[in-house]
Tab-separated table of C-alpha atoms in Angstrom:
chain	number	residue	atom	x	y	z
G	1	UNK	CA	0.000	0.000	0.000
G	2	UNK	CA	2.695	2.453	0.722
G	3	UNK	CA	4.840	1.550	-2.135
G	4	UNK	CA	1.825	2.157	-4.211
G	5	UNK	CA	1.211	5.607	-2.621
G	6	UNK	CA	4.777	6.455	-3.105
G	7	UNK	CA	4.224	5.490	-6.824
G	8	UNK	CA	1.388	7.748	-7.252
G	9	UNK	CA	3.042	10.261	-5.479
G	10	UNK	CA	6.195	10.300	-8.076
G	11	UNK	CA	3.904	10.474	-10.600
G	12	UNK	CA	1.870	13.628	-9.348
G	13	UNK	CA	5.243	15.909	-8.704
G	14	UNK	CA	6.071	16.355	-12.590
G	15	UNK	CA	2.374	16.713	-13.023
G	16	UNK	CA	2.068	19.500	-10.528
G	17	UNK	CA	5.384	21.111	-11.658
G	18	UNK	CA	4.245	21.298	-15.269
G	19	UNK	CA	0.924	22.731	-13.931
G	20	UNK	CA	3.243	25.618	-11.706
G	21	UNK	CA	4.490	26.131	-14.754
G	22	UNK	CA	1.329	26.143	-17.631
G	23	UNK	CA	-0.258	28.364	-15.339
G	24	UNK	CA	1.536	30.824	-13.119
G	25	UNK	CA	4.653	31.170	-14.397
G	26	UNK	CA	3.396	32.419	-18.112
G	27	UNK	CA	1.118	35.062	-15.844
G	28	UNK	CA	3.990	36.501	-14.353
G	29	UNK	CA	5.541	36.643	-17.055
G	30	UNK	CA	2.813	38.432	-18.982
G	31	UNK	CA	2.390	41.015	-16.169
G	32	UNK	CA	6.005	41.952	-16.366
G	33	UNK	CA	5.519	42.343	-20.043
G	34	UNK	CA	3.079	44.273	-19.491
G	35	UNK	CA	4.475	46.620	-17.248
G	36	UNK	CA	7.768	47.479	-19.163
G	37	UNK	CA	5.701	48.136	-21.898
G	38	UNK	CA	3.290	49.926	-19.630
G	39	UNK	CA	6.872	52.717	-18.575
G	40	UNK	CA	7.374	53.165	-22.255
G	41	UNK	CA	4.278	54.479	-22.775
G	42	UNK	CA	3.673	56.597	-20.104
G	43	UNK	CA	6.924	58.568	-20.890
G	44	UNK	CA	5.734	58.817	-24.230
G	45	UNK	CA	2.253	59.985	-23.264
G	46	UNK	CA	4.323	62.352	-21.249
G	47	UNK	CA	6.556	63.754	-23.965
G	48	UNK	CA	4.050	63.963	-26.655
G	49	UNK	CA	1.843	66.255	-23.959
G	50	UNK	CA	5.100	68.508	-23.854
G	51	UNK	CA	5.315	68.370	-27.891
G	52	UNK	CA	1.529	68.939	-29.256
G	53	UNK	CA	-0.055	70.417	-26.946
G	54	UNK	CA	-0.515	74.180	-27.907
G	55	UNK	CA	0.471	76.900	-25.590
G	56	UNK	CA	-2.795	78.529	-24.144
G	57	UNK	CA	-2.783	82.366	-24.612
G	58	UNK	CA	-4.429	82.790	-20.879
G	59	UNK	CA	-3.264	86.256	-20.413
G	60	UNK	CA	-2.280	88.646	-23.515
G	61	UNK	CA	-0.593	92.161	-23.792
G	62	UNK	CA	-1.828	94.007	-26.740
G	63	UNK	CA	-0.237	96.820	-27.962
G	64	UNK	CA	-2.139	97.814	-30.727
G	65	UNK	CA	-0.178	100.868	-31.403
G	66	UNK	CA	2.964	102.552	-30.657
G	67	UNK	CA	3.099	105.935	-30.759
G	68	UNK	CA	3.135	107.980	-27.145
G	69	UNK	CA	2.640	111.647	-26.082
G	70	UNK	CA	5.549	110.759	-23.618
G	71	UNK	CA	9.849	109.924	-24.125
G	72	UNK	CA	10.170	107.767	-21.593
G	73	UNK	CA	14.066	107.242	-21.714
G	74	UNK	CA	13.775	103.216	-20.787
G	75	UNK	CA	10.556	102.506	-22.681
G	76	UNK	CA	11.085	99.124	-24.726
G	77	UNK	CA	8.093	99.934	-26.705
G	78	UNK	CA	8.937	102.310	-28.674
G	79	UNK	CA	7.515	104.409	-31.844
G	80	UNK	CA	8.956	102.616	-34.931
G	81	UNK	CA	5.492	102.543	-36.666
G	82	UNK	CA	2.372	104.698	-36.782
G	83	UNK	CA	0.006	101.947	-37.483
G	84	UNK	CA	-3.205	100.393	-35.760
G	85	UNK	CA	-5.107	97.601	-37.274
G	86	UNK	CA	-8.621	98.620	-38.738
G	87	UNK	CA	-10.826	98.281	-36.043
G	88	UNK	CA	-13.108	95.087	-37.265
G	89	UNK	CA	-9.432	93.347	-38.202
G	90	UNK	CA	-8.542	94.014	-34.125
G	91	UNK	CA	-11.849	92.734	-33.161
G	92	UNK	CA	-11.545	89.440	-35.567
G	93	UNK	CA	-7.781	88.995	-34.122
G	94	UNK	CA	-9.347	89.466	-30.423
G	95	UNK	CA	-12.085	86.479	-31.206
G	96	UNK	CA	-9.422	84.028	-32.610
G	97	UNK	CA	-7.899	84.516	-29.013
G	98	UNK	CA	-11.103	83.388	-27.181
G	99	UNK	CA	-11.392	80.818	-29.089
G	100	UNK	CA	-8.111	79.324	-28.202
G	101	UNK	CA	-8.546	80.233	-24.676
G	102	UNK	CA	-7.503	83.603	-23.828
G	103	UNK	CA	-8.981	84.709	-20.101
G	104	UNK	CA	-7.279	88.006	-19.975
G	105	UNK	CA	-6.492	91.141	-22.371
G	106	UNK	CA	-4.873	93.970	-21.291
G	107	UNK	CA	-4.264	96.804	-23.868
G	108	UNK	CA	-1.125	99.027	-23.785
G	109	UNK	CA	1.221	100.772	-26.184
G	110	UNK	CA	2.377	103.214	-26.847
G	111	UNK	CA	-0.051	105.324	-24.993
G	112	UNK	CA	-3.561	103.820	-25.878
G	113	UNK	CA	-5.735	106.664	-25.532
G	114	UNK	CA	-3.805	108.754	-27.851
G	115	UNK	CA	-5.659	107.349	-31.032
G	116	UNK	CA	-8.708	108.096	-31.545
G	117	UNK	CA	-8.829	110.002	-28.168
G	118	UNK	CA	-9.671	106.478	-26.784
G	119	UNK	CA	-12.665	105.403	-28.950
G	120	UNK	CA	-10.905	103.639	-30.522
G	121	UNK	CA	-9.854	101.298	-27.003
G	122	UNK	CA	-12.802	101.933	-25.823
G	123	UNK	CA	-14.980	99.812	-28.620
G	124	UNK	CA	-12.380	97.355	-27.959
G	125	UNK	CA	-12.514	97.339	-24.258
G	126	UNK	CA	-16.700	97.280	-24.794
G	127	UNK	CA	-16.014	94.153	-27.713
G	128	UNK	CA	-14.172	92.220	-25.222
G	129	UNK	CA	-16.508	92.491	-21.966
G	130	UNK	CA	-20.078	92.511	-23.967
G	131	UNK	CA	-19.364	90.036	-26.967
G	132	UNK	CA	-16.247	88.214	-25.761
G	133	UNK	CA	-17.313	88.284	-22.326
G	134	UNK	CA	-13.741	88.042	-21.317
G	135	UNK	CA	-13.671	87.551	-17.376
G	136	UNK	CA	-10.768	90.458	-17.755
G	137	UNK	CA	-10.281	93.247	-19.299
G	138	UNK	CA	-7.415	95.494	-18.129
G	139	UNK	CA	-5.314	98.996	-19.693
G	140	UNK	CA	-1.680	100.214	-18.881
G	141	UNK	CA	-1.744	104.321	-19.781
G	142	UNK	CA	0.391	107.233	-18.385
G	143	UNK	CA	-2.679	108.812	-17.793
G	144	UNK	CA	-2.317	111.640	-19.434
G	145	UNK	CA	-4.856	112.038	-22.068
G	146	UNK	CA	-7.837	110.241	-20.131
G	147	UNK	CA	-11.053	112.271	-19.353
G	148	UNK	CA	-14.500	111.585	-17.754
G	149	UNK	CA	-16.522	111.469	-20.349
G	150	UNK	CA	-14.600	107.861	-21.457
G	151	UNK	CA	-15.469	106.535	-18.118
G	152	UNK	CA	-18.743	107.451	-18.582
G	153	UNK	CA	-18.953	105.728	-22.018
G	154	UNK	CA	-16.469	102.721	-21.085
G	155	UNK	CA	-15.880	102.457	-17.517
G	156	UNK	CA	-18.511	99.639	-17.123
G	157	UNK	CA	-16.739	97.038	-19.138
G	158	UNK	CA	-13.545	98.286	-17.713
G	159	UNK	CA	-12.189	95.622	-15.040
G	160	UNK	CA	-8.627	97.285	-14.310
G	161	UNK	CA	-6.805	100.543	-14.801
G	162	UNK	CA	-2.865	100.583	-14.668
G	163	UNK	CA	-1.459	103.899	-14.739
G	164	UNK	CA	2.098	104.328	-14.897
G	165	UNK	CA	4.197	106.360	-12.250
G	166	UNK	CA	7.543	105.914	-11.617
G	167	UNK	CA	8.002	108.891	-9.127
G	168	UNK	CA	5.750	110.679	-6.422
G	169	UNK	CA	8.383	113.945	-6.786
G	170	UNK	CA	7.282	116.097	-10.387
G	171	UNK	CA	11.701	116.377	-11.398
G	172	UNK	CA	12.271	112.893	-11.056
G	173	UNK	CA	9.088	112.376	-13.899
G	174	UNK	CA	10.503	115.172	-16.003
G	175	UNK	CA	13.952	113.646	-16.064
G	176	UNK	CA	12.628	110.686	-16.829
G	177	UNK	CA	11.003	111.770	-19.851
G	178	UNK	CA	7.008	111.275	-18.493
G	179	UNK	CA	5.936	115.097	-18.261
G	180	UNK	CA	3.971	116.941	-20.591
G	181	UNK	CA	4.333	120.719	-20.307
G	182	UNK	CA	2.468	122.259	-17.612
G	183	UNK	CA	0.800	119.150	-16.161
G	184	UNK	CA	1.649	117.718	-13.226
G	185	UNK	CA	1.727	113.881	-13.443
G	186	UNK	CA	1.382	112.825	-9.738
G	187	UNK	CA	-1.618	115.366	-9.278
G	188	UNK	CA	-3.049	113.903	-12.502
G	189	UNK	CA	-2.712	110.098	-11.061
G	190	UNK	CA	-4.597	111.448	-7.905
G	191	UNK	CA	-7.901	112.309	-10.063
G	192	UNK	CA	-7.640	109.384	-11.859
G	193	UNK	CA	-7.977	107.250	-8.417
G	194	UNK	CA	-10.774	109.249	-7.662
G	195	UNK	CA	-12.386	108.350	-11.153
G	196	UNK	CA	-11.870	104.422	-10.884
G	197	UNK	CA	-13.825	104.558	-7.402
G	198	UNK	CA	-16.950	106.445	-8.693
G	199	UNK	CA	-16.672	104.439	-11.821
G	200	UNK	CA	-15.876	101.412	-10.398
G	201	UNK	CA	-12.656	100.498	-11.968
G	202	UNK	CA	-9.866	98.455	-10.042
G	203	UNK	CA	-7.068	100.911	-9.890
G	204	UNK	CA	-3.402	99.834	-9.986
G	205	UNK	CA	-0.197	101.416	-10.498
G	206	UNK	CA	2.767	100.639	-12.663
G	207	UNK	CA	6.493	101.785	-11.464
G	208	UNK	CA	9.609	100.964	-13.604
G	209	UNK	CA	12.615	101.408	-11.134
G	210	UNK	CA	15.626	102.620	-12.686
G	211	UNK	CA	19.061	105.095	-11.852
G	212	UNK	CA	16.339	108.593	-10.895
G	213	UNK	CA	14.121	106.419	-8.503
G	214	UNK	CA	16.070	103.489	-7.282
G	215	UNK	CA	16.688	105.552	-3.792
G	216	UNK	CA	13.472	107.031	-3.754
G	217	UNK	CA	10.578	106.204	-0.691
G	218	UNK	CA	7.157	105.811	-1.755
G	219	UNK	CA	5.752	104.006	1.381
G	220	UNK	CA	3.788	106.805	2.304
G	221	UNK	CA	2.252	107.429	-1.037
G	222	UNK	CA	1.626	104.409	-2.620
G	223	UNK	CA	0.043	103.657	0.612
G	224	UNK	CA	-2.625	106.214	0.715
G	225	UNK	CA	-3.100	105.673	-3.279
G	226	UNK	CA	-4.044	102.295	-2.114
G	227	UNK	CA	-4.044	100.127	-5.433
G	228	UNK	CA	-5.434	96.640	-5.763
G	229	UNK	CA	-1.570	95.877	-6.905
G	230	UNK	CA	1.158	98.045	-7.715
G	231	UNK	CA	3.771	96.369	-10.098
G	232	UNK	CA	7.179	97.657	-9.933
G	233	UNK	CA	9.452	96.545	-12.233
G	234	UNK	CA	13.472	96.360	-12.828
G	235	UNK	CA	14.764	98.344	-15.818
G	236	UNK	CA	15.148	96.291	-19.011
G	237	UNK	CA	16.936	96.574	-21.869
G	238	UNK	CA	15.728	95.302	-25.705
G	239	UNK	CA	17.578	95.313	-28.563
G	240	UNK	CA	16.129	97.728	-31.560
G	241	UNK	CA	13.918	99.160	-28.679
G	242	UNK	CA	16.038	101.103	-25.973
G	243	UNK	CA	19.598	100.452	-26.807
G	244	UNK	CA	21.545	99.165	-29.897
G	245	UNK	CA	22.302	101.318	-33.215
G	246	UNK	CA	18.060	101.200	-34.985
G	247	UNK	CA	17.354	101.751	-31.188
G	248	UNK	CA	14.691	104.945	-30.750
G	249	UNK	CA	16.280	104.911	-26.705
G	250	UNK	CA	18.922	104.878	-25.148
G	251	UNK	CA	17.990	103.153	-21.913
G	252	UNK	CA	21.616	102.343	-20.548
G	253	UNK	CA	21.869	105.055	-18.199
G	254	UNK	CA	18.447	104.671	-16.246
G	255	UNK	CA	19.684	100.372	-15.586
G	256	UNK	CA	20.107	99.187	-12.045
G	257	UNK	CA	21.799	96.032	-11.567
G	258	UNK	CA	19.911	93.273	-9.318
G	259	UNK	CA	21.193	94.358	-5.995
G	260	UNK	CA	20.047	97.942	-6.482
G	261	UNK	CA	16.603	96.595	-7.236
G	262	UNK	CA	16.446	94.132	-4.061
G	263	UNK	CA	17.016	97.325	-2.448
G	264	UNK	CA	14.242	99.072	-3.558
G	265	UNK	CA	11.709	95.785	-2.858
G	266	UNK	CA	13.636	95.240	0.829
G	267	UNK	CA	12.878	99.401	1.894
G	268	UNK	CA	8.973	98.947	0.213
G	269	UNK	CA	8.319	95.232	2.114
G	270	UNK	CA	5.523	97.100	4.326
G	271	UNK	CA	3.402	97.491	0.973
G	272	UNK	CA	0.839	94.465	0.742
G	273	UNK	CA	0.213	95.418	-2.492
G	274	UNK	CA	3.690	94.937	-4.390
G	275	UNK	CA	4.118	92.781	-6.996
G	276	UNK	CA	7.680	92.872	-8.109
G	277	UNK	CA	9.077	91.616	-11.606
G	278	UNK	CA	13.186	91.293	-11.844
G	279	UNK	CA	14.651	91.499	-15.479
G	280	UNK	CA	15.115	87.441	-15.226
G	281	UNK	CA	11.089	86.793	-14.665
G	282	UNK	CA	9.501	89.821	-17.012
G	283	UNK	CA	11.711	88.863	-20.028
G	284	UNK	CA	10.039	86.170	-21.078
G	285	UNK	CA	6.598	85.629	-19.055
G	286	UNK	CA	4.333	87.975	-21.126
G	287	UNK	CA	2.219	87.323	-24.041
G	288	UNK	CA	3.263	90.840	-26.168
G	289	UNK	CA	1.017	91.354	-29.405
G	290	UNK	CA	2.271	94.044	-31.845
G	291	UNK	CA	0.270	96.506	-33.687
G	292	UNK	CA	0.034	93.666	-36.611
G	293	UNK	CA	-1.235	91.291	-33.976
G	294	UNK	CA	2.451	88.993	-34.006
G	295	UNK	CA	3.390	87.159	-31.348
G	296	UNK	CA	6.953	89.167	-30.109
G	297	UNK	CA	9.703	86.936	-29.010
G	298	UNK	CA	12.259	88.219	-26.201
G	299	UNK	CA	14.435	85.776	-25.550
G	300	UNK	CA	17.252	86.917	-27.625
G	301	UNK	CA	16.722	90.050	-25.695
G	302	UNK	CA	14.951	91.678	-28.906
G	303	UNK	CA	11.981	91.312	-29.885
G	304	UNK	CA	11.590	89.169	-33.179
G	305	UNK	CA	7.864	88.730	-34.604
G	306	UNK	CA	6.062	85.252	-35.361
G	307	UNK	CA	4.226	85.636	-38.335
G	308	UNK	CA	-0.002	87.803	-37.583
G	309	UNK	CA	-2.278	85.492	-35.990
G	310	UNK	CA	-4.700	86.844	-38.464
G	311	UNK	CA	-2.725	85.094	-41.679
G	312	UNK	CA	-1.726	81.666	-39.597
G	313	UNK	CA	-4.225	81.643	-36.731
G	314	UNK	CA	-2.908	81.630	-33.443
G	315	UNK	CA	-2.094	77.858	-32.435
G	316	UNK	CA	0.344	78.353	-35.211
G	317	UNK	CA	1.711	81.633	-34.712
G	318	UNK	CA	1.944	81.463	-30.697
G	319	UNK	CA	4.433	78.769	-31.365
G	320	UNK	CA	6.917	81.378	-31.785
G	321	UNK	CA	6.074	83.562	-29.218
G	322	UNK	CA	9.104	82.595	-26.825
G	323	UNK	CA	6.396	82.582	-24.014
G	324	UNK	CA	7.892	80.998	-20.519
G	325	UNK	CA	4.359	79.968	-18.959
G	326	UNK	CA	6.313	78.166	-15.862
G	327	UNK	CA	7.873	81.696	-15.355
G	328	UNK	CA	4.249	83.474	-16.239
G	329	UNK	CA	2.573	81.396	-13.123
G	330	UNK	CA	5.780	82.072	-10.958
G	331	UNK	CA	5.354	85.519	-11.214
G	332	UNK	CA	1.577	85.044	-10.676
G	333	UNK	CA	0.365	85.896	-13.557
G	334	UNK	CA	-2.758	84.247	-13.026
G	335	UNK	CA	-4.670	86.554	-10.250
G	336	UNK	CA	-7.922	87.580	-9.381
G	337	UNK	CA	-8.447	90.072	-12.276
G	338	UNK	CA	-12.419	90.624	-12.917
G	339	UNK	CA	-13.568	93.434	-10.392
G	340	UNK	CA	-16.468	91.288	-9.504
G	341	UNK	CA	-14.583	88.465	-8.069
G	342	UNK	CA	-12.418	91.576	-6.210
G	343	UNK	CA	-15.007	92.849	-3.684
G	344	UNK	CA	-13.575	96.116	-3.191
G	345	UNK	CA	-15.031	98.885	-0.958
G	346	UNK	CA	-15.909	101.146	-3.814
């Protein structure tokens, strides 16, 4: 009896092995397959995100024209052309943005009141909020040439106001090149407050810091201003703009090197409202639009053109835009920027 078990048992062990292996062996197997081809093509999946996937235009600068009532010395904007788009052109290139996903448009120059005497922005600005219905709609101006009666026409579909002041003491403006005869900037930016609050338009100022105002303490006054932000930015130089021979400026007296500029951000720390922007994250975090509606590309420190957006759409023409969007979110880019989501004290 036991030699008969052991006999049967003999023969089972060679069964059970080849069972081990018919069965179990061949699914481990196939898992591992499937797992290294599993890593492949996740790191694939991975790449071809970085590859084809188009750059959203979330935020974009507009400057849909380039001439100025002001000489800024360190302006990198700079009046090489006269023209501006036709306005139903502006408002077609302004609908191709939507439509690939733009959030934000913020129209600068130039000065942008200065054609047209601001109808001209302001059908824009009224395009963008009514049709568009763009949660943003935002202008950078001096200042200078803005009256009542466009708040009164536009100021509804207005969500920010940027006005640019680089100085709270009249010489320093003058020497810098923003005065304009007999006005006085700084008492001109204090009406203008008052006009965003009755008109309810977020208010914000715009400072570039540079060799006249690097030493200068605006605490006191950008305090009592009180903007929603106040963007001060470091002095920055572009080829063909504000220094090199087909240059219109010569910006290489007013630059501060990065220590000068920590400076300025370490004595204005108090200020809850200050956004600053070193050379190394402005360069290459905006979306710029030219007056043809091209996609400008800084990071040769010039700015080259992609080809209009209205010829090759923009998917295609965004692609050479030189547009840093790791940088754009680092510098927080991406705010609360529709005065309804703002809940200010108007």
């Amino acid at each position: 009896f036991r030699q008969s078990l052991s006999s049967l048992w003999r023969s089972l062990v060679p069964l059970l092995c080849w069972l081990r292996a018919a069965l179990w062996l061949p699914g481990t197997e196939r898992r591992q397959k499937q797992q290294v081809r599993k890593e492949p093509d996740e790191t694939r999946e991975e790449g071809k995100e970085d590859i084809l996937l188009p750059t959203t235009p979330t935020s974009v600068n507009y400057h849909f024209t380039r001439q100025c009532n002001y000489r800024c010395g360190f302006c990198f904007h700079t009046a090489k052309t006269s023209f501006v788009l036709p306005l139903e052109e502006a408002k077609r290139g302004l609908l191709l943005l939507k439509e690939a996903g733009m959030e934000k448009i913020n129209f600068s120059g130039g000065e942008p009141f200065i054609h047209d005497r601001g109808e001209y922005l302001g059908k824009l600005v009224k395009f963008c909020k009514e049709e568009l219905r763009l949660p943003s709609v935002s202008i950078v101006s001096n200042g200078s040439l803005i009256r009542e009666r466009w708040f009164r026409n536009y100021g509804e579909y207005l969500d920010i106001l940027a006005i640019s002041c680089d100085s709270f003491d009249e010489q320093v403006n003058v020497l810098i090149g923003r005065g304009q005869g007999k006005k006085n900037h700084v008492e001109n930016l204090q009406k203008l407050r008052t006009w965003c609050r009755d008109y309810r338009v977020a208010f914000k100022i715009n400072s570039v810091i540079n060799r006249f105002n690097v030493d200068e303490d605006m605490n006191e006054q950008i305090k009592a201003l009180n903007p929603v932000r106040w963007k001060v930015f470091q002095c920055l130089l572009i080829e063909g703009e504000n220094t090199g021979e087909d240059a219109l400026r010569e910006a290489e007296r007013f630059v501060i090197s990065d220590e000068e500029f920590e400076g300025f951000l370490e004595r204005h720390k108090e200020v809850s409202c200050l956004v600053p922007e070193s050379n190394q994250k402005m360069k290459d975090s905006y979306l710029i639009l030219d007056e043809y509606m091209r996609f400008l590309n800084c990071t040769n420190g010039r700015k080259d053109p992609s080809k209009s957006i209205l010829d090759v759409g923009v998917e295609e023409a965004i692609k050479f835009s030189g547009f840093d969007e790791n940088m754009f979110l680092k510098r927080g880019g991406k705010y609360v920027w529709s005065k309804a989501d703002l809940k200010l004290d108007w």
